[in-house]
Amino acid sequence: MYGRLASPALARTKILEGAAESDGGTVVVPATEFRPDGSGAVAECQVVQYTDIDLEQAAVETLKVRAEIRQPIG
């Protein structure tokens, strides 16, 4: 997500709930909040397992996200 959110905690909760409630998904590790030292940021993660997943497509999507976030600052 980009920009400022009126309620970041609510946005995180809704995103994680959406993943947990998706067709074929089962939460195998419930949402956990992390606050990395020195970052001032909050990250919340969960693990959702899908019974029928295209691993090659998942790898392609992962590489796209990685490329998007690994940009020089400034």
Short mmCIF file of N, CA and C in Angstrom, two decimals:
data_model
loop_
_atom_site.label_atom_id
_atom_site.label_comp_id
_atom_site.label_asym_id
_atom_site.label_seq_id
_atom_site.Cartn_x
_atom_site.Cartn_y
_atom_site.Cartn_z
N MET A 1 0.84 -1.17 0.00
CA MET A 1 0.00 0.00 0.00
C MET A 1 0.88 1.24 0.00
N TYR A 2 0.39 2.26 -0.64
CA TYR A 2 1.14 3.50 -0.73
C TYR A 2 0.37 4.61 -0.05
N GLY A 3 1.08 5.61 0.42
CA GLY A 3 0.44 6.76 1.02
C GLY A 3 0.20 6.58 2.51
N ARG A 4 -0.60 7.48 3.05
CA ARG A 4 -0.92 7.44 4.48
C ARG A 4 -2.31 6.87 4.67
N LEU A 5 -2.43 5.98 5.63
CA LEU A 5 -3.71 5.35 5.92
C LEU A 5 -4.27 5.94 7.20
N ALA A 6 -5.57 6.16 7.22
CA ALA A 6 -6.21 6.70 8.42
C ALA A 6 -6.07 5.72 9.58
N SER A 7 -6.13 4.43 9.28
CA SER A 7 -6.00 3.41 10.32
C SER A 7 -5.16 2.25 9.78
N PRO A 8 -3.83 2.34 9.89
CA PRO A 8 -2.97 1.27 9.40
C PRO A 8 -3.28 -0.09 10.02
N ALA A 9 -3.61 -0.10 11.31
CA ALA A 9 -3.91 -1.37 11.98
C ALA A 9 -5.14 -2.03 11.38
N LEU A 10 -6.17 -1.23 11.09
CA LEU A 10 -7.38 -1.77 10.48
C LEU A 10 -7.10 -2.28 9.08
N ALA A 11 -6.30 -1.55 8.32
CA ALA A 11 -5.94 -1.98 6.97
C ALA A 11 -5.22 -3.32 7.00
N ARG A 12 -4.25 -3.46 7.92
CA ARG A 12 -3.53 -4.74 8.05
C ARG A 12 -4.48 -5.86 8.39
N THR A 13 -5.36 -5.61 9.34
CA THR A 13 -6.31 -6.63 9.77
C THR A 13 -7.19 -7.08 8.61
N LYS A 14 -7.71 -6.13 7.85
CA LYS A 14 -8.60 -6.47 6.73
C LYS A 14 -7.86 -7.25 5.64
N ILE A 15 -6.63 -6.87 5.35
CA ILE A 15 -5.85 -7.59 4.34
C ILE A 15 -5.61 -9.03 4.77
N LEU A 16 -5.22 -9.21 6.03
CA LEU A 16 -4.96 -10.56 6.52
C LEU A 16 -6.24 -11.39 6.60
N GLU A 17 -7.33 -10.76 6.99
CA GLU A 17 -8.61 -11.47 7.02
C GLU A 17 -9.01 -11.91 5.62
N GLY A 18 -8.81 -11.05 4.64
CA GLY A 18 -9.15 -11.38 3.26
C GLY A 18 -8.36 -12.59 2.78
N ALA A 19 -7.08 -12.63 3.10
CA ALA A 19 -6.26 -13.78 2.70
C ALA A 19 -6.73 -15.05 3.41
N ALA A 20 -7.07 -14.92 4.68
CA ALA A 20 -7.49 -16.08 5.46
C ALA A 20 -8.83 -16.63 4.98
N GLU A 21 -9.67 -15.76 4.44
CA GLU A 21 -11.01 -16.18 4.03
C GLU A 21 -11.10 -16.53 2.55
N SER A 22 -9.99 -16.47 1.85
CA SER A 22 -10.01 -16.75 0.41
C SER A 22 -10.31 -18.22 0.14
N ASP A 23 -10.85 -18.47 -1.04
CA ASP A 23 -11.19 -19.84 -1.41
C ASP A 23 -9.97 -20.73 -1.40
N GLY A 24 -10.08 -21.85 -0.74
CA GLY A 24 -9.00 -22.83 -0.71
C GLY A 24 -7.89 -22.53 0.26
N GLY A 25 -8.00 -21.43 1.00
CA GLY A 25 -6.94 -21.06 1.93
C GLY A 25 -7.23 -21.50 3.35
N THR A 26 -6.18 -21.92 4.04
CA THR A 26 -6.26 -22.29 5.45
C THR A 26 -5.13 -21.61 6.19
N VAL A 27 -5.45 -20.90 7.26
CA VAL A 27 -4.41 -20.25 8.05
C VAL A 27 -3.67 -21.33 8.84
N VAL A 28 -2.35 -21.44 8.60
CA VAL A 28 -1.55 -22.43 9.32
C VAL A 28 -0.70 -21.78 10.40
N VAL A 29 -0.44 -20.49 10.27
CA VAL A 29 0.23 -19.72 11.32
C VAL A 29 -0.57 -18.43 11.45
N PRO A 30 -1.20 -18.21 12.61
CA PRO A 30 -2.04 -17.02 12.76
C PRO A 30 -1.23 -15.72 12.70
N ALA A 31 -1.95 -14.64 12.45
CA ALA A 31 -1.31 -13.32 12.34
C ALA A 31 -0.53 -12.98 13.60
N THR A 32 0.68 -12.50 13.40
CA THR A 32 1.56 -12.10 14.49
C THR A 32 2.14 -10.74 14.14
N GLU A 33 2.17 -9.85 15.11
CA GLU A 33 2.68 -8.50 14.90
C GLU A 33 4.16 -8.44 15.28
N PHE A 34 4.95 -7.77 14.43
CA PHE A 34 6.38 -7.59 14.67
C PHE A 34 6.70 -6.11 14.65
N ARG A 35 7.61 -5.70 15.51
CA ARG A 35 8.09 -4.32 15.55
C ARG A 35 9.62 -4.36 15.55
N PRO A 36 10.21 -4.43 14.35
CA PRO A 36 11.66 -4.52 14.25
C PRO A 36 12.36 -3.35 14.95
N ASP A 37 13.36 -3.66 15.74
CA ASP A 37 14.11 -2.64 16.47
C ASP A 37 14.64 -1.56 15.53
N GLY A 38 14.44 -0.32 15.91
CA GLY A 38 14.98 0.81 15.18
C GLY A 38 14.22 1.22 13.93
N SER A 39 13.20 0.45 13.53
CA SER A 39 12.51 0.77 12.28
C SER A 39 11.34 1.73 12.48
N GLY A 40 10.73 1.69 13.65
CA GLY A 40 9.54 2.49 13.89
C GLY A 40 8.33 2.00 13.13
N ALA A 41 8.44 0.84 12.50
CA ALA A 41 7.35 0.29 11.70
C ALA A 41 6.77 -0.95 12.38
N VAL A 42 5.54 -1.25 12.00
CA VAL A 42 4.87 -2.45 12.47
C VAL A 42 4.61 -3.33 11.26
N ALA A 43 4.96 -4.60 11.35
CA ALA A 43 4.65 -5.57 10.30
C ALA A 43 3.82 -6.67 10.93
N GLU A 44 2.82 -7.12 10.21
CA GLU A 44 1.98 -8.21 10.71
C GLU A 44 1.97 -9.28 9.64
N CYS A 45 2.27 -10.51 10.04
CA CYS A 45 2.39 -11.60 9.08
C CYS A 45 1.57 -12.80 9.52
N GLN A 46 1.10 -13.56 8.54
CA GLN A 46 0.45 -14.84 8.79
C GLN A 46 0.81 -15.76 7.63
N VAL A 47 0.62 -17.04 7.83
CA VAL A 47 0.88 -18.00 6.77
C VAL A 47 -0.44 -18.66 6.40
N VAL A 48 -0.77 -18.57 5.10
CA VAL A 48 -1.99 -19.18 4.59
C VAL A 48 -1.56 -20.24 3.58
N GLN A 49 -2.07 -21.43 3.75
CA GLN A 49 -1.75 -22.54 2.85
C GLN A 49 -2.92 -22.76 1.90
N TYR A 50 -2.59 -22.92 0.63
CA TYR A 50 -3.60 -23.18 -0.38
C TYR A 50 -3.44 -24.60 -0.89
N THR A 51 -4.56 -25.27 -1.09
CA THR A 51 -4.51 -26.66 -1.52
C THR A 51 -4.09 -26.80 -2.97
N ASP A 52 -4.36 -25.80 -3.79
CA ASP A 52 -4.04 -25.88 -5.21
C ASP A 52 -3.35 -24.59 -5.61
N ILE A 53 -2.02 -24.59 -5.55
CA ILE A 53 -1.28 -23.37 -5.85
C ILE A 53 -0.29 -23.64 -6.98
N ASP A 54 -0.18 -22.69 -7.86
CA ASP A 54 0.77 -22.77 -8.97
C ASP A 54 2.08 -22.16 -8.48
N LEU A 55 3.02 -23.02 -8.12
CA LEU A 55 4.28 -22.54 -7.54
C LEU A 55 5.09 -21.70 -8.51
N GLU A 56 5.04 -22.03 -9.79
CA GLU A 56 5.77 -21.22 -10.76
C GLU A 56 5.20 -19.80 -10.83
N GLN A 57 3.88 -19.69 -10.83
CA GLN A 57 3.25 -18.37 -10.84
C GLN A 57 3.55 -17.61 -9.55
N ALA A 58 3.57 -18.32 -8.43
CA ALA A 58 3.91 -17.68 -7.16
C ALA A 58 5.33 -17.13 -7.19
N ALA A 59 6.24 -17.87 -7.81
CA ALA A 59 7.63 -17.41 -7.92
C ALA A 59 7.72 -16.17 -8.79
N VAL A 60 6.96 -16.15 -9.89
CA VAL A 60 6.96 -14.99 -10.79
C VAL A 60 6.44 -13.76 -10.05
N GLU A 61 5.34 -13.91 -9.31
CA GLU A 61 4.78 -12.79 -8.55
C GLU A 61 5.74 -12.31 -7.48
N THR A 62 6.40 -13.24 -6.81
CA THR A 62 7.37 -12.88 -5.77
C THR A 62 8.50 -12.04 -6.36
N LEU A 63 8.99 -12.44 -7.52
CA LEU A 63 10.07 -11.68 -8.15
C LEU A 63 9.60 -10.29 -8.59
N LYS A 64 8.35 -10.16 -9.02
CA LYS A 64 7.81 -8.85 -9.37
C LYS A 64 7.78 -7.93 -8.15
N VAL A 65 7.28 -8.45 -7.05
CA VAL A 65 7.20 -7.65 -5.82
C VAL A 65 8.59 -7.27 -5.36
N ARG A 66 9.51 -8.21 -5.40
CA ARG A 66 10.89 -7.94 -4.98
C ARG A 66 11.50 -6.83 -5.83
N ALA A 67 11.28 -6.88 -7.14
CA ALA A 67 11.83 -5.86 -8.02
C ALA A 67 11.22 -4.48 -7.73
N GLU A 68 9.94 -4.46 -7.39
CA GLU A 68 9.27 -3.19 -7.10
C GLU A 68 9.80 -2.54 -5.83
N ILE A 69 10.10 -3.36 -4.82
CA ILE A 69 10.51 -2.76 -3.55
C ILE A 69 12.01 -2.51 -3.45
N ARG A 70 12.79 -3.15 -4.28
CA ARG A 70 14.24 -2.96 -4.22
C ARG A 70 14.66 -1.84 -5.17
N GLN A 71 14.25 -0.64 -4.84
CA GLN A 71 14.60 0.55 -5.62
C GLN A 71 15.50 1.44 -4.80
N PRO A 72 16.41 2.15 -5.45
CA PRO A 72 17.28 3.07 -4.71
C PRO A 72 16.46 4.15 -4.01
N ILE A 73 16.89 4.54 -2.84
CA ILE A 73 16.23 5.62 -2.11
C ILE A 73 16.67 6.94 -2.72
N GLY A 74 15.67 7.79 -2.98
CA GLY A 74 15.98 9.12 -3.50
C GLY A 74 15.97 9.12 -4.94
#
